[in-house]
Short mmCIF file of C-alpha atoms and ligand atoms in Angstrom, two decimals:
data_model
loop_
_atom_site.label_atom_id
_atom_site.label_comp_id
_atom_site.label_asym_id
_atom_site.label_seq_id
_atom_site.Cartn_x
_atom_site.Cartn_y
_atom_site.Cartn_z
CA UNK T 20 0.00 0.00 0.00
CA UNK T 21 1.29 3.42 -0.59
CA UNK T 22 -0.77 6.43 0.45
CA UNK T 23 -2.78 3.82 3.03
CA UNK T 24 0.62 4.83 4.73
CA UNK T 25 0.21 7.79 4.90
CA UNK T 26 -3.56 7.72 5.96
CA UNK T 27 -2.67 5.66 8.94
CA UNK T 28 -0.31 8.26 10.13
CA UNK T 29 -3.19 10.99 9.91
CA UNK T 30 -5.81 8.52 11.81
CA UNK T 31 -2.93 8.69 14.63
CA UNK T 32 -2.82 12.20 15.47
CA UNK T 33 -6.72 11.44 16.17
CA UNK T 34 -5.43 8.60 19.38
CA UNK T 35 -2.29 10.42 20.57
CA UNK T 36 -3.08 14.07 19.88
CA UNK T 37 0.81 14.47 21.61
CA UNK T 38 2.29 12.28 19.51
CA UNK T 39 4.22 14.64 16.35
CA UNK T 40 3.01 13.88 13.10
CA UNK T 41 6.41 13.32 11.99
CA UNK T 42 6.60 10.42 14.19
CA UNK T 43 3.75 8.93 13.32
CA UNK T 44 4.81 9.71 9.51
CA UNK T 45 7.72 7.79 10.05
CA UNK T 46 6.05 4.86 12.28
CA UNK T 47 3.67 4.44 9.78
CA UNK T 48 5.67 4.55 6.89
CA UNK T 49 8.25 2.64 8.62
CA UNK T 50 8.60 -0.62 7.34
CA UNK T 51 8.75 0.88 3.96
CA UNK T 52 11.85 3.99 5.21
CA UNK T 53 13.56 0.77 6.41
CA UNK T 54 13.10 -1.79 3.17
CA UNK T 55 15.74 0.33 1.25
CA UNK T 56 18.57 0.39 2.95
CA UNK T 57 17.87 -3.34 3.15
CA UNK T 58 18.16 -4.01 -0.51
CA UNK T 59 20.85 -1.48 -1.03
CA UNK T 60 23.10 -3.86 1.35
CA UNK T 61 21.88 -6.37 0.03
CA UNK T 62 20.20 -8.43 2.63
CA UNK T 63 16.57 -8.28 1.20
CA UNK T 64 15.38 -8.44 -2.84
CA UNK T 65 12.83 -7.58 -5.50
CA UNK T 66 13.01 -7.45 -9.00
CA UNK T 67 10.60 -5.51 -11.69
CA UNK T 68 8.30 -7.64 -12.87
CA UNK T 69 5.37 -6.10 -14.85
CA UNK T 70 1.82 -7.53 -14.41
CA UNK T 71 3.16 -9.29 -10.95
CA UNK T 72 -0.07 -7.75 -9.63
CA UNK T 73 -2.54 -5.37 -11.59
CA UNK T 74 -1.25 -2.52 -9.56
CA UNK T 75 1.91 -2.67 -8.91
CA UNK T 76 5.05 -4.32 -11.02
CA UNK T 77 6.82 -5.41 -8.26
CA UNK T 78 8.49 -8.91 -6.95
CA UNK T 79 8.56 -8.37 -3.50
CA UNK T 80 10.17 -11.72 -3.25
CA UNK T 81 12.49 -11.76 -0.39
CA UNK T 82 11.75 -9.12 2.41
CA UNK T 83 11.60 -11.18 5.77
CA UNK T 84 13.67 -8.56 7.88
CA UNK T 85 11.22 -5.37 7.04
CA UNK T 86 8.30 -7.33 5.93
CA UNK T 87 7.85 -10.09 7.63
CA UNK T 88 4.68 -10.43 10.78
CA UNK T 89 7.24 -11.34 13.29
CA UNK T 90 9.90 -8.98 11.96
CA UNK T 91 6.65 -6.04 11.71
CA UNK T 92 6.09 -6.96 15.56
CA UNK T 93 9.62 -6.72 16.63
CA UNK T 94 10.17 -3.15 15.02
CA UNK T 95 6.81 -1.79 16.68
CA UNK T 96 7.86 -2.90 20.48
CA UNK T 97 11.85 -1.21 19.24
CA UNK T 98 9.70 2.05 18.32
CA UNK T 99 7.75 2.13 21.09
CA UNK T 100 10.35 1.25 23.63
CA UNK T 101 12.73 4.13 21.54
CA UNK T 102 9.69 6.85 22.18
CA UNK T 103 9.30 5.94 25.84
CA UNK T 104 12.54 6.24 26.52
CA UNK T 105 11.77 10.30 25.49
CA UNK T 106 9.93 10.19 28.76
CA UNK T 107 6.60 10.25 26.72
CA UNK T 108 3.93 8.44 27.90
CA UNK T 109 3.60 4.70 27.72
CA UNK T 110 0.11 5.09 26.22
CA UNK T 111 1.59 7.42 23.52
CA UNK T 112 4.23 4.77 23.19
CA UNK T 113 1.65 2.24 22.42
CA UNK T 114 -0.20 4.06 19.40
CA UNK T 115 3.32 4.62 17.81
CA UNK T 116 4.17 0.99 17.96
CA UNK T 117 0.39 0.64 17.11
CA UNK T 118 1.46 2.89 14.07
CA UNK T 119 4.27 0.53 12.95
CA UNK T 120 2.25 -2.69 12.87
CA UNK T 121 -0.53 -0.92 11.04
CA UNK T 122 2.00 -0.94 7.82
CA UNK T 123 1.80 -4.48 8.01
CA UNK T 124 -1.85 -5.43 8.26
CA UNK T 125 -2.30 -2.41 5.76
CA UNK T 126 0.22 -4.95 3.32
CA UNK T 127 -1.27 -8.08 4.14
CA UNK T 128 -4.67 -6.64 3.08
CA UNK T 129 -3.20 -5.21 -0.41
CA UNK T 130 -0.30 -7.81 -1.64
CA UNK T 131 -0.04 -10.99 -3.43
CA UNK T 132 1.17 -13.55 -0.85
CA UNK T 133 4.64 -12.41 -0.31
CA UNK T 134 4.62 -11.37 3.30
CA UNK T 135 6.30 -13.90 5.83
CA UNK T 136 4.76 -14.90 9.00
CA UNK T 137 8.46 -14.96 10.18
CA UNK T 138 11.79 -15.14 8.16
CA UNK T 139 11.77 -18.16 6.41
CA UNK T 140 7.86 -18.88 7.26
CA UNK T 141 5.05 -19.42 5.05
CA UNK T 142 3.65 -16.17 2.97
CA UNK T 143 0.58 -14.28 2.91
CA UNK T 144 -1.36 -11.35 1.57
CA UNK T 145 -4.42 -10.93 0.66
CA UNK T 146 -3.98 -9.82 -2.78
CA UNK T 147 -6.11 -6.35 -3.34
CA UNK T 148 -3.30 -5.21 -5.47
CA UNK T 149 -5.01 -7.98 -8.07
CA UNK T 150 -7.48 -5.16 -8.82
CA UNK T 151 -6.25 -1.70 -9.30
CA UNK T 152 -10.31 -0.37 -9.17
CA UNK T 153 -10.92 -2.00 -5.63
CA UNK T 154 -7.19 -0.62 -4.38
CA UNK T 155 -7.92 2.68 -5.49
CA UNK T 156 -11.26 2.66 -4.25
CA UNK T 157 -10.82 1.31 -1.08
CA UNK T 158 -7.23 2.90 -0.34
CA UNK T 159 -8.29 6.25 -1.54
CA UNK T 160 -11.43 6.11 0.79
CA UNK T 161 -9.40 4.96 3.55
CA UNK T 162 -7.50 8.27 2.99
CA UNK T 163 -9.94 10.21 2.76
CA UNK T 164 -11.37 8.96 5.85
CA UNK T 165 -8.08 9.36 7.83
CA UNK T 166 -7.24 13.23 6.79
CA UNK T 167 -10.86 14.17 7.81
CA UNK T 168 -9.83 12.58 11.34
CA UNK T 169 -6.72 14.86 10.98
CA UNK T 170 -9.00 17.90 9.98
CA UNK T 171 -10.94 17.13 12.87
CA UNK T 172 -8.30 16.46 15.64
CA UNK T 173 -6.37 20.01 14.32
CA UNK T 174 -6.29 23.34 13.49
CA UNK T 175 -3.70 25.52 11.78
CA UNK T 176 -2.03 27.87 13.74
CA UNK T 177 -0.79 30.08 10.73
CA UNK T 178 -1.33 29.98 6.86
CA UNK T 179 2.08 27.34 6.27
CA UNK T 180 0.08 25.12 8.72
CA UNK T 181 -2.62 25.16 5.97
CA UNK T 182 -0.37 25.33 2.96
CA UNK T 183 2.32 23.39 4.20
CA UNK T 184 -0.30 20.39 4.44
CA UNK T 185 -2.21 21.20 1.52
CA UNK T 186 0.31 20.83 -0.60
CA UNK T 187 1.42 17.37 0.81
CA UNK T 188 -2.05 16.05 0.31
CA UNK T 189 -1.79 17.24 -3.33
CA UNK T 190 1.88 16.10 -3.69
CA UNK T 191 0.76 12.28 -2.00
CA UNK T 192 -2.17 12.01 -4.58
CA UNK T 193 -0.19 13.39 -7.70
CA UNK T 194 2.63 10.51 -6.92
CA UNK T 195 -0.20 7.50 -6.56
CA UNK T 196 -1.75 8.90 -9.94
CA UNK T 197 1.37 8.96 -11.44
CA UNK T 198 2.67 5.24 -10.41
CA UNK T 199 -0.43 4.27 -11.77
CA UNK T 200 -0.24 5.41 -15.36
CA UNK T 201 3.97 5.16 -15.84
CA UNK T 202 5.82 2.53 -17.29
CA UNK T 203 7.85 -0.16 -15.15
CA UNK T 204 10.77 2.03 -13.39
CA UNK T 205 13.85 0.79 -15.30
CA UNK T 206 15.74 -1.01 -12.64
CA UNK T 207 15.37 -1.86 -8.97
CA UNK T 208 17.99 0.48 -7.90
CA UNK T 209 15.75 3.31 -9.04
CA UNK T 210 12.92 1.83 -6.94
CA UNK T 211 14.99 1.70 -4.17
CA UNK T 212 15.92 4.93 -4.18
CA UNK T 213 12.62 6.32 -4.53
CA UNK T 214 11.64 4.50 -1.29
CA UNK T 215 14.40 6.63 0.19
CA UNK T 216 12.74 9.27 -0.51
CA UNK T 217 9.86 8.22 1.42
CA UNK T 218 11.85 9.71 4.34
CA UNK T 219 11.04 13.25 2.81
CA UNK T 220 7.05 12.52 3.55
CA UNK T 221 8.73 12.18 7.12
CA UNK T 222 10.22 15.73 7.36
CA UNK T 223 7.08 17.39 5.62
CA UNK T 224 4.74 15.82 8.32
CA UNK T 225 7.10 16.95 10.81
CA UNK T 226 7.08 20.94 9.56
CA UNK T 227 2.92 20.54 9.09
CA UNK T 228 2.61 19.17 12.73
CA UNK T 229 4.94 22.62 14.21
CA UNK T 230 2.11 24.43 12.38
CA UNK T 231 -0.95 23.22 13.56
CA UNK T 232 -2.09 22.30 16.75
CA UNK T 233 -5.03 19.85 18.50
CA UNK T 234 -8.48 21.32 18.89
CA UNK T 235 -9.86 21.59 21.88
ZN1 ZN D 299 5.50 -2.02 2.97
#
């Protein structure tokens, strides 16, 4: 899933009003800021293979160490434990961990069965990415959804706080449009380095959230 992501972060802020939304941003996202670095080095893999689902033309093939349940479990107790120990609340805590394992169940629910139980376990998905109609339908209602929560739990303090995340939504939408109508990227390095990108969305969120503030 890509701006599911995204969503989930948004739906946060709505829990843990406290919680930055460049921390949830980068929760949310995380599995995904992590899978990079992973193939870079070498210790996970893909390959570009168009029509591998209807939506996206990726093999995610080998990913146990980002992608994997038990792997997806592990790095949500390390990011809560890692925002408790900023002497924030445990029940803040909680919802970003919460916010980590969301990326998962949001996978499970949209790939082909490539996502391990554990490293070296069986694979699952559910396979919504088989229909791009139904993923954009139900991801882009899901997002939706999720920035009116956002809308709801905030209000800008100044016009950037309105701009800044204005032009984010735009920018988030723009990119899903555009992945959906361009040709297979040309190599996997190229994908990879797009995902590091992804850590951009992380910095955004984090300007937005110094911008706006909870409602009462
Ligand atoms: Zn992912």
């Amino acid at each position: 899933m890509f701006i599911g992501h995204p969503a989930a972060a948004f739906a946060g802020k709505r829990l843990a009003p406290r919680v930055g939304l460049g921390t949830l941003f980068a929760a949310a996202i995380g599995l995904d800021l992590l899978w990079p670095f992973f193939t870079l080095a070498g210790i996970e893999h893909f390959r570009i293979d168009p029509g591998n689902t209807a939506f996206t033309p990726i093999d995610f093939y080998d990913y146990p160490w980002t992608h994997s349940m038990a792997m997806a479990l592990v790095w949500s107790v390390i990011a809560a434990i890692m925002y408790r120990l900023f002497r924030k609340p445990w029940r803040d805590a909680i919802v970003v961990g919460a916010a980590v394992f969301s990326h998962w169940i949001l996978d499970f629910v949209t790939h082909g069965p490539d996502l391990p139980l554990w490293p070296g376990g069986p694979k699952v998905g559910l396979g919504m990415w088989d229909s791009k109609p139904l993923t954009i339908i139900v991801e882009g209602l899901l997002f939706a959804i999720c920035l009116v929560l956002y809308l709801r739990s905030t209000t800008a303090r100044d016009r950037i706080g309105k701009i800044a995340l204005w032009a984010l939504v735009i920018f988030l939408g723009l990119i899903y449009l555009a992945n959906l109508v361009s040709p297979p990227p040309p190599n996997w390095q190229a994908v990879a380095w797009t995902a590091i990108a992804q850590w951009l969305f992380v910095a955004w969120a984090w300007w937005i959230d110094k911008h706006r503030q909870a409602r009462e």
